Short mmCIF file of C-alpha atoms in Angstrom, two decimals:
data_model
loop_
_atom_site.label_atom_id
_atom_site.label_comp_id
_atom_site.label_asym_id
_atom_site.label_seq_id
_atom_site.Cartn_x
_atom_site.Cartn_y
_atom_site.Cartn_z
CA MET A 75 -2.00 -27.14 79.78
CA SER A 76 1.25 -29.31 80.22
CA THR A 77 1.76 -32.94 79.46
CA LYS A 78 2.11 -33.34 83.14
CA ASP A 79 -1.57 -32.47 83.69
CA TYR A 80 -2.57 -34.94 81.04
CA VAL A 81 -0.72 -37.80 82.98
CA GLU A 82 -1.40 -36.86 86.68
CA LYS A 83 -5.12 -35.84 86.42
CA ASP A 84 -8.00 -38.44 86.25
CA TYR A 85 -10.57 -36.49 84.13
CA TYR A 86 -12.81 -39.54 84.17
CA LYS A 87 -12.84 -39.63 87.85
CA VAL A 88 -13.35 -35.83 88.05
CA LEU A 89 -16.57 -36.18 85.97
CA GLY A 90 -17.48 -39.36 87.65
CA VAL A 91 -17.84 -41.30 84.27
CA PRO A 92 -16.27 -44.78 83.18
CA LYS A 93 -13.56 -44.68 80.58
CA ASP A 94 -15.44 -46.07 77.99
CA ALA A 95 -18.21 -43.36 78.50
CA THR A 96 -19.90 -41.99 75.24
CA ALA A 97 -19.63 -38.49 74.16
CA ALA A 98 -23.41 -37.95 75.05
CA GLU A 99 -22.99 -39.47 78.74
CA ILE A 100 -19.95 -37.34 79.18
CA LYS A 101 -21.97 -34.13 78.00
CA LYS A 102 -24.81 -35.13 80.24
CA THR A 103 -22.85 -35.47 83.30
CA TYR A 104 -20.84 -32.39 82.73
CA ARG A 105 -24.02 -30.30 82.41
CA LYS A 106 -25.45 -31.68 85.71
CA LEU A 107 -22.14 -30.96 87.69
CA ALA A 108 -21.87 -27.62 86.20
CA ARG A 109 -25.28 -26.44 87.34
CA GLU A 110 -24.39 -27.88 90.76
CA PHE A 111 -21.10 -26.20 91.18
CA HIS A 112 -21.28 -23.15 89.18
CA PRO A 113 -20.15 -20.01 91.02
CA ASP A 114 -23.46 -18.26 90.60
CA ALA A 115 -25.19 -20.93 92.37
CA ASN A 116 -22.47 -21.17 95.13
CA LYS A 117 -21.79 -17.50 96.01
CA GLY A 118 -18.58 -17.23 98.07
CA ASP A 119 -17.80 -20.98 98.16
CA ALA A 120 -14.17 -21.17 97.13
CA LYS A 121 -14.48 -25.19 97.06
CA ALA A 122 -17.40 -25.12 94.65
CA GLU A 123 -15.60 -22.66 92.57
CA GLU A 124 -12.49 -24.92 92.51
CA ARG A 125 -14.58 -28.01 91.77
CA PHE A 126 -16.31 -26.11 88.94
CA LYS A 127 -12.84 -25.30 87.41
CA ASP A 128 -11.73 -28.92 87.47
CA ILE A 129 -15.15 -29.92 86.06
CA SER A 130 -14.60 -27.58 83.21
CA GLU A 131 -10.97 -28.64 82.55
CA ALA A 132 -11.97 -32.21 82.53
CA TYR A 133 -14.90 -31.78 80.03
CA ASP A 134 -12.69 -29.61 77.82
CA VAL A 135 -10.40 -32.59 77.26
CA LEU A 136 -12.87 -35.34 77.24
CA SER A 137 -15.41 -33.74 74.99
CA ASP A 138 -12.83 -33.29 72.29
CA GLU A 139 -12.40 -36.55 70.31
CA LYS A 140 -8.81 -35.83 69.41
CA ARG A 141 -7.61 -34.57 72.75
CA ARG A 142 -9.32 -37.32 74.61
CA LYS A 143 -7.47 -39.79 72.41
CA GLU A 144 -4.25 -38.02 73.35
CA TYR A 145 -5.13 -38.17 76.87
CA ASP A 146 -5.89 -41.77 76.92
CA GLU A 147 -2.68 -42.68 75.13
CA ALA A 148 -0.72 -40.53 77.52
CA ARG A 149 -2.31 -42.15 80.55
CA SER A 150 -1.68 -45.61 79.17
CA LEU A 151 1.91 -44.95 78.43
CA PHE A 152 2.82 -43.37 81.66
CA GLY A 153 0.09 -44.66 83.98
CA THR A 154 -1.22 -42.36 86.70
CA GLY A 155 1.80 -40.60 87.92
CA GLY A 156 4.75 -43.04 87.65
CA PHE A 157 6.47 -44.40 84.67
CA ARG A 158 5.36 -47.97 84.18
CA SER A 159 8.44 -50.02 83.85
CA GLY A 160 9.31 -53.13 85.81
CA GLY A 161 11.31 -52.43 88.92
CA PRO A 162 13.52 -54.77 90.99
CA ASN A 163 10.35 -56.25 92.84
CA GLY A 164 8.13 -56.21 89.83
CA GLY A 165 6.85 -52.95 90.96
CA ALA A 166 6.92 -49.46 89.06
CA TYR A 167 9.64 -46.98 89.11
CA ASN A 168 8.33 -43.66 90.19
CA PHE A 169 9.87 -40.27 88.70
CA ASP A 170 8.98 -36.90 89.66
CA PHE A 171 7.18 -35.46 86.73
CA GLY A 172 8.45 -32.09 87.37
CA ASP A 173 11.80 -33.28 86.55
CA LEU A 174 10.76 -35.68 83.80
CA PHE A 175 9.10 -33.07 81.69
CA SER A 176 11.00 -29.87 82.56
CA GLY A 177 14.12 -31.05 80.86
CA SER A 178 17.71 -32.35 81.70
CA GLN A 179 19.15 -30.97 84.91
CA THR A 180 22.74 -31.75 83.81
CA GLY A 181 24.19 -30.26 80.70
CA GLY A 182 22.55 -28.43 77.75
CA GLY A 183 20.94 -30.02 74.90
CA SER A 184 17.96 -32.10 75.46
CA GLY A 185 14.71 -30.39 76.48
CA GLY A 186 13.26 -33.47 78.41
CA LEU A 187 10.42 -35.66 77.42
CA GLY A 188 8.22 -32.43 77.25
CA ASP A 189 9.87 -31.77 74.01
CA VAL A 190 9.29 -35.26 72.87
CA PHE A 191 5.58 -35.30 73.61
CA GLY A 192 4.85 -31.66 72.79
CA GLY A 193 3.97 -32.62 69.17
CA LEU A 194 1.79 -35.53 70.43
CA PHE A 195 -0.32 -33.30 72.59
CA ASN A 196 -0.27 -30.37 70.08
CA ARG A 197 0.89 -28.00 72.81
CA GLY A 198 3.62 -25.27 71.72
CA GLY A 199 4.45 -27.25 68.63
CA ARG A 200 7.69 -25.83 67.04
CA GLN A 201 6.47 -26.36 63.45
CA PRO A 202 4.49 -23.51 61.84
CA GLN A 203 0.89 -24.79 61.20
CA PRO A 204 -0.95 -24.57 57.95
CA ARG A 205 -3.10 -21.51 57.51
CA ARG A 206 -6.43 -21.65 55.58
CA GLY A 207 -6.83 -18.99 53.01
CA ALA A 208 -9.17 -16.15 53.24
CA ASP A 209 -12.54 -16.06 51.89
CA VAL A 210 -13.16 -13.92 48.79
CA GLU A 211 -16.47 -12.07 47.80
CA THR A 212 -17.38 -10.85 44.62
CA GLU A 213 -20.63 -9.84 42.64
CA VAL A 214 -22.00 -10.81 39.19
CA THR A 215 -25.00 -9.29 37.22
CA LEU A 216 -26.87 -11.96 35.21
CA SER A 217 -29.84 -11.44 32.61
CA PHE A 218 -33.24 -12.76 33.51
CA VAL A 219 -32.79 -15.57 31.18
CA GLU A 220 -29.26 -16.53 32.49
CA ALA A 221 -30.60 -16.51 35.99
CA VAL A 222 -33.54 -18.90 34.97
CA ASP A 223 -31.49 -21.19 32.94
CA GLY A 224 -28.17 -21.10 34.46
CA ALA A 225 -24.83 -19.71 32.80
CA THR A 226 -21.22 -19.86 32.99
CA VAL A 227 -19.65 -16.49 33.52
CA PRO A 228 -16.10 -15.12 33.81
CA LEU A 229 -15.21 -13.49 37.10
CA ARG A 230 -11.98 -11.44 37.55
CA MET A 231 -10.91 -11.47 41.14
CA THR A 232 -8.20 -9.90 43.14
CA SER A 233 -7.12 -11.74 46.35
CA GLN A 234 -4.05 -12.52 48.46
CA ALA A 235 -1.71 -15.36 47.35
CA PRO A 236 1.71 -16.57 48.25
CA CYS A 237 4.26 -13.93 47.25
CA ARG A 238 6.08 -15.11 44.20
CA THR A 239 9.30 -13.23 45.05
CA CYS A 240 9.99 -14.91 48.44
CA ALA A 241 7.72 -17.88 47.91
CA GLY A 242 5.38 -16.92 50.60
CA THR A 243 8.15 -16.89 53.50
CA GLY A 244 8.21 -13.00 53.74
CA ALA A 245 11.87 -13.08 54.09
CA LYS A 246 14.28 -11.37 51.60
CA SER A 247 16.12 -13.66 49.14
CA GLY A 248 18.94 -15.51 50.93
CA THR A 249 17.42 -15.15 54.43
CA THR A 250 14.87 -17.35 56.27
CA PRO A 251 12.18 -16.48 58.95
CA ARG A 252 12.65 -17.65 62.63
CA VAL A 253 10.35 -19.27 64.70
CA CYS A 254 8.21 -16.72 66.93
CA PRO A 255 9.42 -17.11 70.62
CA THR A 256 6.10 -16.10 71.88
CA CYS A 257 3.94 -18.83 70.41
CA VAL A 258 6.76 -21.13 69.68
CA GLY A 259 5.59 -21.39 66.03
CA ALA A 260 1.99 -22.42 66.91
CA GLY A 261 0.49 -18.94 65.74
CA THR A 262 -1.72 -18.86 68.77
CA VAL A 263 -1.55 -18.20 72.25
CA SER A 264 -3.65 -19.10 75.23
CA ARG A 265 -5.21 -16.54 77.67
CA GLY A 266 -6.81 -17.52 80.98
CA GLN A 267 -10.35 -16.45 81.68
CA GLY A 268 -11.40 -17.82 84.96
CA ALA A 269 -12.04 -21.61 84.43
CA PHE A 270 -11.46 -21.31 80.68
CA ALA A 271 -8.52 -20.65 78.39
CA LEU A 272 -9.30 -18.94 75.21
CA SER A 273 -6.94 -19.33 72.41
CA GLU A 274 -6.25 -16.22 70.08
CA PRO A 275 -3.64 -15.35 67.33
CA CYS A 276 -0.20 -14.34 68.53
CA ARG A 277 0.10 -10.46 68.34
CA ASP A 278 3.81 -10.77 67.74
CA CYS A 279 3.75 -12.87 64.63
CA LYS A 280 0.18 -11.98 63.86
CA GLY A 281 -0.69 -15.47 63.82
CA ARG A 282 1.92 -16.69 61.31
CA GLY A 283 4.29 -18.40 63.85
CA MET A 284 7.36 -17.01 62.31
CA LEU A 285 9.13 -13.70 62.53
CA VAL A 286 10.97 -11.95 59.65
CA ASP A 287 14.08 -9.97 60.51
CA ASP A 288 14.98 -9.10 56.94
CA PRO A 289 11.59 -8.76 55.02
CA CYS A 290 10.82 -9.22 51.42
CA THR A 291 10.89 -5.94 49.57
CA VAL A 292 7.74 -6.90 47.47
CA CYS A 293 5.56 -8.28 50.12
CA HIS A 294 7.23 -6.45 53.13
CA GLY A 295 7.40 -9.55 55.27
CA SER A 296 3.78 -10.52 54.94
CA GLY A 297 4.44 -13.56 52.80
CA ARG A 298 1.29 -12.52 50.68
CA ALA A 299 0.79 -10.34 47.63
CA SER A 300 -2.24 -9.36 45.59
CA SER A 301 -2.79 -11.57 42.67
CA ALA A 302 -5.53 -11.12 39.98
CA ARG A 303 -6.99 -14.05 38.13
CA THR A 304 -10.08 -14.74 35.98
CA MET A 305 -11.89 -17.78 36.30
CA GLN A 306 -15.03 -19.26 34.69
CA VAL A 307 -17.62 -19.93 37.32
CA ARG A 308 -20.85 -21.92 36.65
CA ILE A 309 -23.87 -20.09 38.07
CA PRO A 310 -26.64 -22.73 38.71
CA ALA A 311 -30.17 -22.60 37.07
CA GLY A 312 -32.82 -21.07 39.02
CA VAL A 313 -30.70 -18.60 40.83
CA GLN A 314 -32.59 -15.56 42.41
CA ASP A 315 -31.81 -11.84 42.74
CA GLY A 316 -29.84 -11.28 45.82
CA GLN A 317 -28.81 -14.92 46.40
CA ARG A 318 -25.48 -15.51 47.78
CA ILE A 319 -23.46 -18.59 46.27
CA ARG A 320 -20.56 -20.45 48.01
CA LEU A 321 -17.87 -21.99 45.91
CA LYS A 322 -15.66 -24.08 48.11
CA GLY A 323 -11.92 -23.86 47.72
CA LYS A 324 -12.29 -21.02 45.07
CA GLY A 325 -11.05 -18.22 47.38
CA ALA A 326 -7.66 -17.14 48.48
CA GLN A 327 -4.67 -19.67 48.67
CA GLY A 328 -3.71 -21.02 51.99
CA GLU A 329 -0.26 -20.68 53.59
CA ARG A 330 2.23 -23.47 54.21
CA GLY A 331 -0.08 -25.99 52.61
CA GLY A 332 -3.36 -24.87 54.15
CA GLN A 333 -6.53 -25.15 52.38
CA PRO A 334 -7.74 -22.50 50.02
CA GLY A 335 -10.56 -20.32 51.38
CA ASP A 336 -14.11 -19.99 49.70
CA LEU A 337 -15.60 -17.81 47.04
CA TYR A 338 -18.95 -16.25 47.74
CA VAL A 339 -20.72 -14.72 44.76
CA SER A 340 -23.49 -12.25 45.29
CA VAL A 341 -25.93 -12.39 42.39
CA HIS A 342 -27.96 -9.57 40.84
CA VAL A 343 -30.53 -10.44 38.14
CA ASP A 344 -31.88 -7.99 35.60
CA ASP A 345 -35.66 -7.46 35.06
CA HIS A 346 -37.34 -8.93 32.07
CA PRO A 347 -39.68 -6.74 29.98
CA VAL A 348 -42.49 -9.24 29.94
CA PHE A 349 -41.70 -12.01 32.67
CA GLY A 350 -41.39 -11.72 36.40
CA ARG A 351 -40.65 -14.43 39.04
CA LYS A 352 -42.14 -15.77 42.33
CA ALA A 353 -39.50 -18.37 43.80
CA ASP A 354 -39.58 -21.18 41.01
CA ASN A 355 -42.56 -19.73 39.16
CA LEU A 356 -42.41 -17.35 36.42
CA THR A 357 -45.26 -14.80 36.03
CA VAL A 358 -46.66 -13.05 33.01
CA THR A 359 -49.80 -10.61 32.64
CA VAL A 360 -51.99 -11.22 29.54
CA PRO A 361 -54.52 -8.80 28.15
CA VAL A 362 -57.82 -10.33 27.19
CA THR A 363 -60.92 -8.56 25.41
CA PHE A 364 -64.19 -8.11 27.23
CA PRO A 365 -65.95 -10.91 25.00
CA GLU A 366 -63.02 -13.24 25.80
CA ALA A 367 -63.51 -12.64 29.49
CA ALA A 368 -67.27 -12.93 29.46
CA LEU A 369 -67.79 -15.74 26.94
CA GLY A 370 -64.65 -17.70 27.49
CA GLY A 371 -62.17 -19.18 24.93
CA THR A 372 -58.78 -20.29 24.32
CA ILE A 373 -55.99 -17.77 24.50
CA GLU A 374 -52.29 -17.95 23.44
CA VAL A 375 -49.54 -17.23 25.99
CA PRO A 376 -45.75 -16.66 25.19
CA THR A 377 -43.22 -18.78 27.26
CA LEU A 378 -39.58 -17.91 28.22
CA ASN A 379 -37.23 -19.30 25.58
CA GLY A 380 -39.82 -21.79 24.15
CA PRO A 381 -42.82 -22.07 22.13
CA SER A 382 -46.20 -20.46 23.19
CA VAL A 383 -48.73 -22.27 25.09
CA LYS A 384 -52.79 -22.28 24.80
CA LEU A 385 -54.73 -22.11 27.86
CA LYS A 386 -58.39 -22.37 28.40
CA LEU A 387 -60.10 -19.16 29.61
CA PRO A 388 -63.48 -19.97 31.44
CA PRO A 389 -66.53 -17.98 30.71
CA GLY A 390 -67.11 -15.16 33.18
CA SER A 391 -63.36 -14.65 33.91
CA ALA A 392 -62.72 -11.82 36.18
CA ASN A 393 -59.90 -9.27 35.79
CA GLY A 394 -57.00 -10.52 37.77
CA LEU A 395 -57.72 -14.26 37.41
CA THR A 396 -54.55 -16.42 37.31
CA LEU A 397 -54.12 -19.32 35.15
CA ARG A 398 -51.44 -22.00 35.47
CA ALA A 399 -49.14 -23.37 32.75
CA ARG A 400 -47.29 -26.40 34.41
CA GLY A 401 -43.69 -27.01 33.88
CA LYS A 402 -43.08 -23.60 32.15
CA GLY A 403 -41.31 -22.00 35.06
CA ALA A 404 -37.85 -21.57 36.40
CA THR A 405 -35.55 -24.51 36.74
CA ARG A 406 -35.38 -26.03 40.36
CA LYS A 407 -32.18 -27.62 41.99
CA ASP A 408 -33.40 -31.14 41.37
CA GLY A 409 -33.72 -30.42 37.49
CA THR A 410 -37.63 -30.10 37.37
CA ARG A 411 -39.22 -26.75 36.52
CA GLY A 412 -41.84 -24.55 38.23
CA ASP A 413 -44.99 -23.18 36.56
CA LEU A 414 -45.81 -20.11 34.57
CA LEU A 415 -48.59 -17.98 36.37
CA VAL A 416 -50.87 -16.17 33.91
CA THR A 417 -52.64 -13.13 35.15
CA VAL A 418 -55.64 -12.12 33.12
CA GLU A 419 -55.96 -8.48 32.57
CA VAL A 420 -59.53 -7.34 31.00
CA VAL A 421 -58.79 -4.53 28.37
CA VAL A 422 -61.53 -2.09 28.12
CA PRO A 423 -61.56 -0.28 24.56
CA LYS A 424 -61.37 3.52 25.21
CA HIS A 425 -63.33 4.35 21.84
CA VAL A 426 -66.47 2.51 20.88
CA THR A 427 -68.14 3.26 17.39
CA GLY A 428 -70.32 1.67 14.87
CA ASP A 429 -71.61 -1.80 15.18
CA ALA A 430 -69.61 -2.34 18.40
CA LEU A 431 -71.32 0.73 19.93
CA SER A 432 -74.77 -0.48 19.02
CA ALA A 433 -73.96 -4.08 20.33
CA LEU A 434 -72.91 -2.73 23.62
CA GLU A 435 -75.96 -0.40 23.97
CA GLN A 436 -78.13 -3.40 23.24
CA TYR A 437 -76.25 -5.48 26.04
CA ARG A 438 -76.55 -2.82 28.55
CA GLU A 439 -80.37 -2.74 28.03
CA ALA A 440 -80.45 -6.45 28.12
CA THR A 441 -78.69 -6.56 31.46
CA ALA A 442 -80.09 -3.38 33.07
CA SER A 443 -81.89 -5.45 35.89
CA ASP A 444 -78.72 -7.12 36.94
CA ASP A 445 -77.16 -4.54 39.17
CA PRO A 446 -73.54 -5.74 40.21
CA ARG A 447 -73.45 -3.32 43.23
CA ALA A 448 -76.68 -4.42 44.85
CA ALA A 449 -74.96 -6.80 47.11
CA LEU A 450 -72.37 -4.01 48.16
CA PHE A 451 -75.15 -1.75 49.31
CA GLN A 452 -76.83 -4.54 51.12
CA ALA A 453 -73.65 -5.27 53.00
CA ALA A 454 -73.11 -1.77 53.83
CA GLU A 455 -76.56 -1.26 55.26
CA GLY A 456 -76.39 -4.38 57.25
CA ALA A 457 -73.02 -3.56 58.88
#
């Protein structure tokens, strides 16, 4: 879109909104008009299609805070088609914008006001734009304890960085790159798609905005080279297996002052021989004897990296009962800890002899009238 379009077209009038309309009002009005004049709703209506294009173009500018500000400044400076400067009778001098922005008609040199305001409207700027560095991905394997408590680990990464030989220009020593004539240094070109214009990387310069005629022998003109580095990365406490951590600004370096990319670390956690994990809670299975389960009592339970805890086992505890030791789990983001979930596993001895055998036989006789399967058969018969 040319600077001339900014000055001559009244986008507020196209949408039918006041100049002080809020972003929400502009969006609401655009949606209403777009539904009304959309080509799908007006088959074969050329006027409706043209109206839809104008609406879309106006919304494209007014919905973008930066572009709307540029548009308002241009309209304020140039008015609505004529340059606002006092004429002989207090009026305005009117100039043909085709001449005003196309360049001088006499002599070489100046490119007209279009060159002056090209930077203001960010249309075809001649200076190469900063380019953000690429994101980098890596993996790390932690022990179970490191994942629960957090750890600082060294990560060796290979990523693209500005070539040291040519200082990132891509040009051989003693030469300099030139501005790409296709995108005029912007690194992107616009491609029309009906009522919309799509921006895509320039194919000639591959988005760099510059062309290299005599490339650097190390990076072969790309301006980038592989760089290996080792950095200490803090993995937060409570990280889980399979989690992906984003470290902002720790990726590849940018070009021409652009921001660095981000580092994404995929975490793998080794199993623990005793403890497991469910979200912020740790889990452990503790064996208990039959008398402990039947009569109840106090059992001692190990914790991860801390002293053991004692839990009360209620009488008649069934196999698979879960007890909870609060605050003995994994560390949460807010610094608090989850719980330790203790699952009871009743252990039945494989061999019983002597007094233990006699005692169990007496127990069986004493409880012979108590059939634990009676309710099962009743339910089966009633089904």
